[in-house]
Amino acid sequence: MARKKIIAGNWKMNKTPSEAVELCKELIPLVKNDDVDVVFCVPAIDIIPVIDAVKGTNIQVGAEDMSFEDKGAFTGQISAAMLVDAGVKYVILGHSERREYNHETSEEINKKVLKAFENGLTPIMCCGETLAQREQGITLDWIRQQVKVGFQNVTADQAKQAVIAYEPIWAIGTGKTATTEQAEEVCKGIRECIAEIYDDATAAAIRIQYGGSVNGGNAAELFAQADIDGGLVGGASLKADFGKIVNY
Ligand code: 13P
């Protein structure tokens, strides 16, 4: 069965609640496309107003992170149960910005992935190499490590539902997109890694996105690759350009 493309915006730390509602109004008519899954991953404080604003549309709402703990004395954190109760379906986990600025490790990200599944959320687990790692020729080794640790104790049935976002760090917010060949090579490598951990059926089902300076001009070529099942979009998800990406 063909995999349905999934195109997700990662708003990062942008848009106040009222600005978020305005942006939804602007984007709703532009991102209509029932052939792909459209997800807005928004800051925690925007989740409730955005869910309200996109009610009745084809848009699903995602969070940008969550705790691996269930509840309790974890000031400032948000639990999976809170996200589910609000109506969230997806959660970005292990974005390179959180790995860098919040020192998140692949082991912690694995705990979050497991917690997301336990609560019925679909994780969008991010991986990606630095420019130095690419230049050293260790990109695939590094990505395989991130995927293997991130998916520890995840069952094949869960993995089939998961989304992995390959985001080369040097391509994020730089306007420097990976070439189509570079993006496809790594996404294919991730699928092979999933086949090694699980089996061919799981590898065929899991969805793998590319992220890093995706825009209306390069989306079609990237998404046409055999192993690229959509995109995780930063800057361009905050603009009308996101409509072009969704309707690539
Ligand atoms: P840009 O699309 O702004 O490069 O960001 C990519 C990203 O980090 C999405 O998670």
CSV table of C-alpha atoms and ligand atoms in Angstrom, one decimal:
chain,number,residue,atom,x,y,z
A,1,MET,CA,0.0,0.0,0.0
A,2,ALA,CA,1.3,3.4,-0.9
A,3,ARG,CA,2.2,5.6,2.1
A,4,LYS,CA,0.2,8.7,2.6
A,5,LYS,CA,2.4,11.8,2.5
A,6,ILE,CA,2.6,13.8,5.7
A,7,ILE,CA,3.4,17.5,5.6
A,8,ALA,CA,3.9,19.1,9.0
A,9,GLY,CA,4.7,22.6,9.9
A,10,ASN,CA,7.0,23.2,12.9
A,11,TRP,CA,6.1,26.7,14.1
A,12,LYS,CA,9.0,26.6,16.7
A,13,MET,CA,8.8,29.6,19.1
A,14,ASN,CA,6.7,31.7,16.9
A,15,LYS,CA,3.2,33.2,17.1
A,16,THR,CA,1.3,34.3,20.2
A,17,PRO,CA,-2.1,32.7,20.7
A,18,SER,CA,-3.9,35.5,18.9
A,19,GLU,CA,-1.4,35.5,16.1
A,20,ALA,CA,-1.7,31.7,15.8
A,21,VAL,CA,-5.4,32.0,15.3
A,22,GLU,CA,-4.9,34.6,12.6
A,23,LEU,CA,-2.3,32.4,10.8
A,24,CYS,CA,-4.8,29.5,10.9
A,25,LYS,CA,-7.4,31.6,9.2
A,26,GLU,CA,-4.9,32.6,6.5
A,27,LEU,CA,-3.7,29.0,6.0
A,28,ILE,CA,-6.9,27.0,6.2
A,29,PRO,CA,-8.1,27.7,2.6
A,30,LEU,CA,-4.5,27.2,1.3
A,31,VAL,CA,-3.7,23.8,2.8
A,32,LYS,CA,-6.9,21.9,1.7
A,33,ASN,CA,-5.7,18.6,0.3
A,34,ASP,CA,-7.2,15.3,1.4
A,35,ASP,CA,-4.5,13.3,-0.3
A,36,VAL,CA,-1.9,14.2,2.3
A,37,ASP,CA,-1.9,14.5,6.1
A,38,VAL,CA,-1.5,18.1,7.1
A,39,VAL,CA,-0.2,18.8,10.6
A,40,PHE,CA,0.4,22.1,12.4
A,41,CYS,CA,2.9,21.6,15.3
A,42,VAL,CA,2.6,24.6,17.5
A,43,PRO,CA,3.9,26.0,20.7
A,44,ALA,CA,2.2,24.6,23.8
A,45,ILE,CA,0.3,27.8,24.6
A,46,ASP,CA,-1.1,27.9,21.1
A,47,ILE,CA,-2.4,24.3,21.1
A,48,ILE,CA,-5.9,25.0,22.5
A,49,PRO,CA,-6.7,28.0,20.4
A,50,VAL,CA,-5.3,26.4,17.2
A,51,ILE,CA,-7.3,23.2,17.8
A,52,ASP,CA,-10.4,25.4,18.1
A,53,ALA,CA,-9.4,27.4,15.0
A,54,VAL,CA,-8.9,24.3,12.7
A,55,LYS,CA,-12.0,22.4,13.9
A,56,GLY,CA,-13.8,20.9,10.9
A,57,THR,CA,-10.8,21.2,8.5
A,58,ASN,CA,-8.3,18.7,7.2
A,59,ILE,CA,-5.6,20.0,9.6
A,60,GLN,CA,-4.4,18.0,12.6
A,61,VAL,CA,-2.5,19.6,15.5
A,62,GLY,CA,0.8,18.5,16.9
A,63,ALA,CA,3.0,19.5,19.8
A,64,GLU,CA,6.7,20.4,19.6
A,65,ASP,CA,7.8,18.4,22.6
A,66,MET,CA,6.4,16.6,25.7
A,67,SER,CA,7.6,15.1,28.9
A,68,PHE,CA,8.4,11.4,29.3
A,69,GLU,CA,7.0,11.5,32.8
A,70,ASP,CA,3.2,10.9,33.4
A,71,LYS,CA,2.6,13.7,35.9
A,72,GLY,CA,3.9,15.3,39.0
A,73,ALA,CA,6.6,17.7,40.2
A,74,PHE,CA,8.1,18.6,36.8
A,75,THR,CA,7.7,22.4,36.6
A,76,GLY,CA,7.2,23.7,33.1
A,77,GLN,CA,6.6,20.4,31.5
A,78,ILE,CA,3.6,19.1,29.6
A,79,SER,CA,2.5,15.5,29.7
A,80,ALA,CA,1.2,13.2,26.9
A,81,ALA,CA,-2.2,12.9,28.7
A,82,MET,CA,-2.5,16.7,28.6
A,83,LEU,CA,-1.8,16.8,24.9
A,84,VAL,CA,-4.3,14.0,24.2
A,85,ASP,CA,-7.0,15.6,26.3
A,86,ALA,CA,-6.6,18.8,24.3
A,87,GLY,CA,-7.0,17.0,21.0
A,88,VAL,CA,-3.4,16.7,19.9
A,89,LYS,CA,-2.5,13.8,17.5
A,90,TYR,CA,1.2,14.2,16.8
A,91,VAL,CA,4.2,15.2,18.8
A,92,ILE,CA,7.7,16.2,17.5
A,93,LEU,CA,10.3,14.5,19.6
A,94,GLY,CA,14.1,15.0,19.5
A,95,HIS,CA,14.3,18.0,17.3
A,96,SER,CA,17.9,19.0,16.8
A,97,GLU,CA,17.2,22.4,18.5
A,98,ARG,CA,16.1,20.5,21.6
A,99,ARG,CA,19.0,18.1,21.4
A,100,GLU,CA,21.3,21.1,21.2
A,101,TYR,CA,19.8,23.8,23.5
A,102,ASN,CA,18.1,21.5,26.0
A,103,HIS,CA,20.8,18.8,25.9
A,104,GLU,CA,18.3,16.0,25.1
A,105,THR,CA,19.8,12.7,24.5
A,106,SER,CA,18.6,9.9,22.3
A,107,GLU,CA,17.9,7.8,25.4
A,108,GLU,CA,15.5,10.5,26.7
A,109,ILE,CA,14.0,10.8,23.3
A,110,ASN,CA,13.4,7.1,23.3
A,111,LYS,CA,11.5,7.4,26.6
A,112,LYS,CA,9.3,10.1,25.1
A,113,VAL,CA,8.7,8.0,21.9
A,114,LEU,CA,7.5,5.1,24.1
A,115,LYS,CA,5.3,7.5,26.2
A,116,ALA,CA,3.8,9.0,23.1
A,117,PHE,CA,2.7,5.5,21.8
A,118,GLU,CA,1.5,4.5,25.3
A,119,ASN,CA,-0.9,7.5,25.1
A,120,GLY,CA,-2.0,7.1,21.5
A,121,LEU,CA,0.1,10.0,20.1
A,122,THR,CA,2.0,9.7,16.9
A,123,PRO,CA,5.7,10.7,17.4
A,124,ILE,CA,7.6,12.6,14.7
A,125,MET,CA,11.1,11.6,15.8
A,126,CYS,CA,13.8,13.9,14.4
A,127,CYS,CA,17.3,12.9,13.5
A,128,GLY,CA,20.1,14.7,11.6
A,129,GLU,CA,23.8,15.2,11.3
A,130,THR,CA,25.9,18.3,11.7
A,131,LEU,CA,28.0,19.7,8.8
A,132,ALA,CA,31.1,18.4,10.5
A,133,GLN,CA,29.7,14.9,10.6
A,134,ARG,CA,28.7,15.0,7.0
A,135,GLU,CA,32.2,16.1,6.0
A,136,GLN,CA,33.7,13.3,8.1
A,137,GLY,CA,31.6,10.9,6.1
A,138,ILE,CA,29.7,9.5,9.2
A,139,THR,CA,26.2,10.8,8.4
A,140,LEU,CA,24.6,7.4,7.9
A,141,ASP,CA,26.3,5.8,11.0
A,142,TRP,CA,25.2,8.7,13.1
A,143,ILE,CA,21.6,8.7,11.9
A,144,ARG,CA,21.3,4.9,12.3
A,145,GLN,CA,22.5,5.3,15.9
A,146,GLN,CA,19.9,8.0,16.6
A,147,VAL,CA,17.1,5.8,15.0
A,148,LYS,CA,18.2,2.6,16.8
A,149,VAL,CA,18.3,4.3,20.2
A,150,GLY,CA,15.2,6.3,19.6
A,151,PHE,CA,13.2,3.1,18.7
A,152,GLN,CA,14.4,0.8,21.5
A,153,ASN,CA,11.5,-1.3,22.8
A,154,VAL,CA,9.2,0.2,20.2
A,155,THR,CA,7.1,-2.7,18.8
A,156,ALA,CA,6.8,-3.3,15.0
A,157,ASP,CA,3.1,-2.3,15.1
A,158,GLN,CA,4.0,1.0,16.8
A,159,ALA,CA,6.9,1.6,14.4
A,160,LYS,CA,4.5,1.2,11.5
A,161,GLN,CA,2.5,4.2,12.7
A,162,ALA,CA,5.6,6.4,13.5
A,163,VAL,CA,7.0,9.2,11.6
A,164,ILE,CA,10.8,9.9,11.3
A,165,ALA,CA,12.0,13.3,10.2
A,166,TYR,CA,15.4,13.5,8.7
A,167,GLU,CA,16.7,17.0,9.2
A,168,PRO,CA,20.3,17.7,8.4
A,169,ILE,CA,21.3,20.4,10.9
A,170,TRP,CA,23.2,22.4,8.4
A,171,ALA,CA,20.0,22.7,6.3
A,172,ILE,CA,17.8,24.0,9.0
A,173,GLY,CA,16.9,27.7,8.7
A,174,THR,CA,19.9,28.3,6.4
A,175,GLY,CA,18.1,28.3,3.1
A,176,LYS,CA,20.6,25.6,2.2
A,177,THR,CA,18.5,22.6,1.3
A,178,ALA,CA,20.1,19.1,1.0
A,179,THR,CA,20.2,18.1,-2.6
A,180,THR,CA,17.5,15.7,-3.6
A,181,GLU,CA,20.1,12.9,-3.8
A,182,GLN,CA,21.4,13.6,-0.3
A,183,ALA,CA,17.9,13.7,1.2
A,184,GLU,CA,16.9,10.5,-0.6
A,185,GLU,CA,20.1,8.7,0.3
A,186,VAL,CA,19.6,9.2,4.0
A,187,CYS,CA,15.8,8.6,4.0
A,188,LYS,CA,16.5,5.4,2.2
A,189,GLY,CA,19.2,4.5,4.8
A,190,ILE,CA,16.7,5.1,7.6
A,191,ARG,CA,14.2,2.8,5.9
A,192,GLU,CA,16.9,0.1,5.6
A,193,CYS,CA,17.7,0.6,9.2
A,194,ILE,CA,14.0,0.1,10.2
A,195,ALA,CA,14.0,-3.1,8.0
A,196,GLU,CA,17.0,-4.4,9.9
A,197,ILE,CA,15.5,-3.6,13.3
A,198,TYR,CA,12.1,-5.0,12.4
A,199,ASP,CA,11.2,-6.3,9.0
A,200,ASP,CA,10.3,-5.3,5.4
A,201,ALA,CA,6.6,-4.7,6.2
A,202,THR,CA,7.5,-2.2,8.9
A,203,ALA,CA,10.0,-0.4,6.7
A,204,ALA,CA,7.4,-0.2,4.0
A,205,ALA,CA,4.8,1.3,6.4
A,206,ILE,CA,6.8,3.9,8.4
A,207,ARG,CA,6.7,7.4,7.1
A,208,ILE,CA,10.0,9.4,6.7
A,209,GLN,CA,10.0,13.1,6.2
A,210,TYR,CA,12.7,15.4,5.0
A,211,GLY,CA,13.2,18.7,6.8
A,212,GLY,CA,15.6,21.6,6.3
A,213,SER,CA,14.7,24.7,4.2
A,214,VAL,CA,11.8,23.1,2.4
A,215,ASN,CA,9.8,25.6,0.4
A,216,GLY,CA,7.2,25.9,-2.3
A,217,GLY,CA,9.9,25.7,-4.9
A,218,ASN,CA,11.7,22.5,-3.8
A,219,ALA,CA,8.9,20.5,-2.2
A,220,ALA,CA,7.7,18.7,-5.4
A,221,GLU,CA,11.1,17.3,-6.3
A,222,LEU,CA,11.9,16.2,-2.7
A,223,PHE,CA,8.5,14.6,-2.2
A,224,ALA,CA,8.8,12.7,-5.5
A,225,GLN,CA,11.7,10.6,-4.1
A,226,ALA,CA,10.9,7.0,-3.4
A,227,ASP,CA,11.7,7.2,0.3
A,228,ILE,CA,10.6,10.7,1.2
A,229,ASP,CA,7.0,10.7,2.5
A,230,GLY,CA,6.6,14.4,3.0
A,231,GLY,CA,8.3,17.2,5.0
A,232,LEU,CA,8.8,18.8,8.3
A,233,VAL,CA,8.7,22.5,7.5
A,234,GLY,CA,10.0,25.4,9.7
A,235,GLY,CA,10.1,28.9,8.3
A,236,ALA,CA,7.9,28.3,5.3
A,237,SER,CA,5.1,26.8,7.5
A,238,LEU,CA,4.4,30.3,8.9
A,239,LYS,CA,3.6,31.8,5.5
A,240,ALA,CA,1.2,31.3,2.5
A,241,ASP,CA,4.1,29.3,0.9
A,242,PHE,CA,3.0,26.4,3.2
A,243,GLY,CA,-0.1,26.0,0.9
A,244,LYS,CA,2.2,25.5,-2.1
A,245,ILE,CA,4.2,22.8,-0.2
A,246,VAL,CA,1.0,21.0,0.9
A,247,ASN,CA,-0.3,21.1,-2.7
A,248,TYR,CA,3.1,20.4,-4.3
B,1,13P,P1,13.4,25.3,8.2
B,1,13P,O1,12.3,24.8,7.3
B,1,13P,O2,13.1,26.7,8.7
B,1,13P,O3,14.8,25.1,7.6
B,1,13P,O4,13.3,24.4,9.5
B,1,13P,C1,13.3,23.1,9.4
B,1,13P,C2,13.0,22.5,10.7
B,1,13P,O5,13.8,22.5,11.7
B,1,13P,C3,11.7,21.8,10.9
B,1,13P,O6,11.6,21.1,12.1
